[in-house]
Amino acid sequence: MVCQSPIIELHDLRFAWPKQDLLLDIAEFTVQPQQRVFLKGPSGSGKTTLLGLLGGVQLPQSGCIKLLGQDLSQLSASARDRFRVDHSGFIFQQFNLLPFLSVLDNVVLPCQFSKLRKQRASIRHGSIEAAAQALLQQLGLARQLHSKQAGELSIGQQQRVAAARALIGQPELVIADEPTSALDADSREAFLQLLFSECAAADASLLFVSHDQSLATLFDRSIDLSQLNRAMREQEV
Ligand SMILES: Nc1ncnc2c1ncn2[C@@H]1O[C@H](COP(=O)(O)OP(=O)(O)OP(=O)(O)O)[C@@H](O)[C@H]1O
Ligand SMILES: [Mg+2]
């Protein structure tokens, strides 16, 4: 049997933004390969901050964050950036697409920064463009939209482009920060089902942040950051 490290392993993490009170104090948090985890918490509770720490954009003041067994604090800032693009795909609330680039160019972007993802996408599909087209098609974006500027698409379409960009080259972890808040309930669930099937096809774990409690039952695990975070629990006492 192959023994796989957890995708995310976090121990005794403490983080405060400069000149601010302690925001996060988390004893343990683990995400296993292929697990789908729902993360909720009140506005301002530090969900996006936690995702930034998992991406290695910020480092904690103390404690340890491991992604695929790699301690992020052991890497230089540029090595952390590389590690993030190699192994994780992010979907942001505002999608962060480059509006003047075509849909296809937006989707292949991670492969321009990560040799590993370029290699994986090319091996599977022949080229990164073919990989992007296949993903976009699976996510329901017709071929004639692929050459359009991303900024010309509807919100729901942009969201699918952002998902394809996160998934290309099969990162082990997909992180989504409230990507459904602009959609109505039906489109929200349909998008989530698409995301699930694409993550399953790529063997990726999914960490999905949302305020929408009704989505929680669709996941393997649901976590409330205000329960997990000792800094917040202490404020409540
Ligand atoms: N770049 C930053 N510099 C300084 N403080 C920040 C920064 N980003 C966030 N914060 C502060 O950290 C706290 C948590 O913010 P964060 O964005 O992580 O919350 P959130 O749980 O994602 O909220 P929401 O549900 O509204 O998206 C807030 O008090 C915020 O002001
Ligand atoms: Mg947030």
Short mmCIF file of C-alpha atoms and ligand atoms in Angstrom, two decimals, residues 42-49 51 93 177-178 209 211, ligand 2:
data_model
loop_
_atom_site.label_atom_id
_atom_site.label_comp_id
_atom_site.label_asym_id
_atom_site.label_seq_id
_atom_site.Cartn_x
_atom_site.Cartn_y
_atom_site.Cartn_z
CA PRO A 42 -18.08 34.83 9.92
CA SER A 43 -16.86 37.69 7.74
CA GLY A 44 -13.48 38.89 9.01
CA SER A 45 -12.74 35.63 10.86
CA GLY A 46 -9.61 34.98 8.79
CA LYS A 47 -10.70 32.50 6.11
CA THR A 48 -8.96 34.29 3.24
CA THR A 49 -5.94 34.92 5.47
CA LEU A 51 -5.84 30.44 2.43
CA GLN A 93 -14.11 35.32 -5.24
CA ASP A 177 -12.56 31.30 -1.86
CA GLU A 178 -16.32 31.92 -2.07
CA VAL A 209 -14.72 28.53 1.55
CA HIS A 211 -20.85 31.46 3.84
MG MG B 2 -12.55 36.22 2.61
#
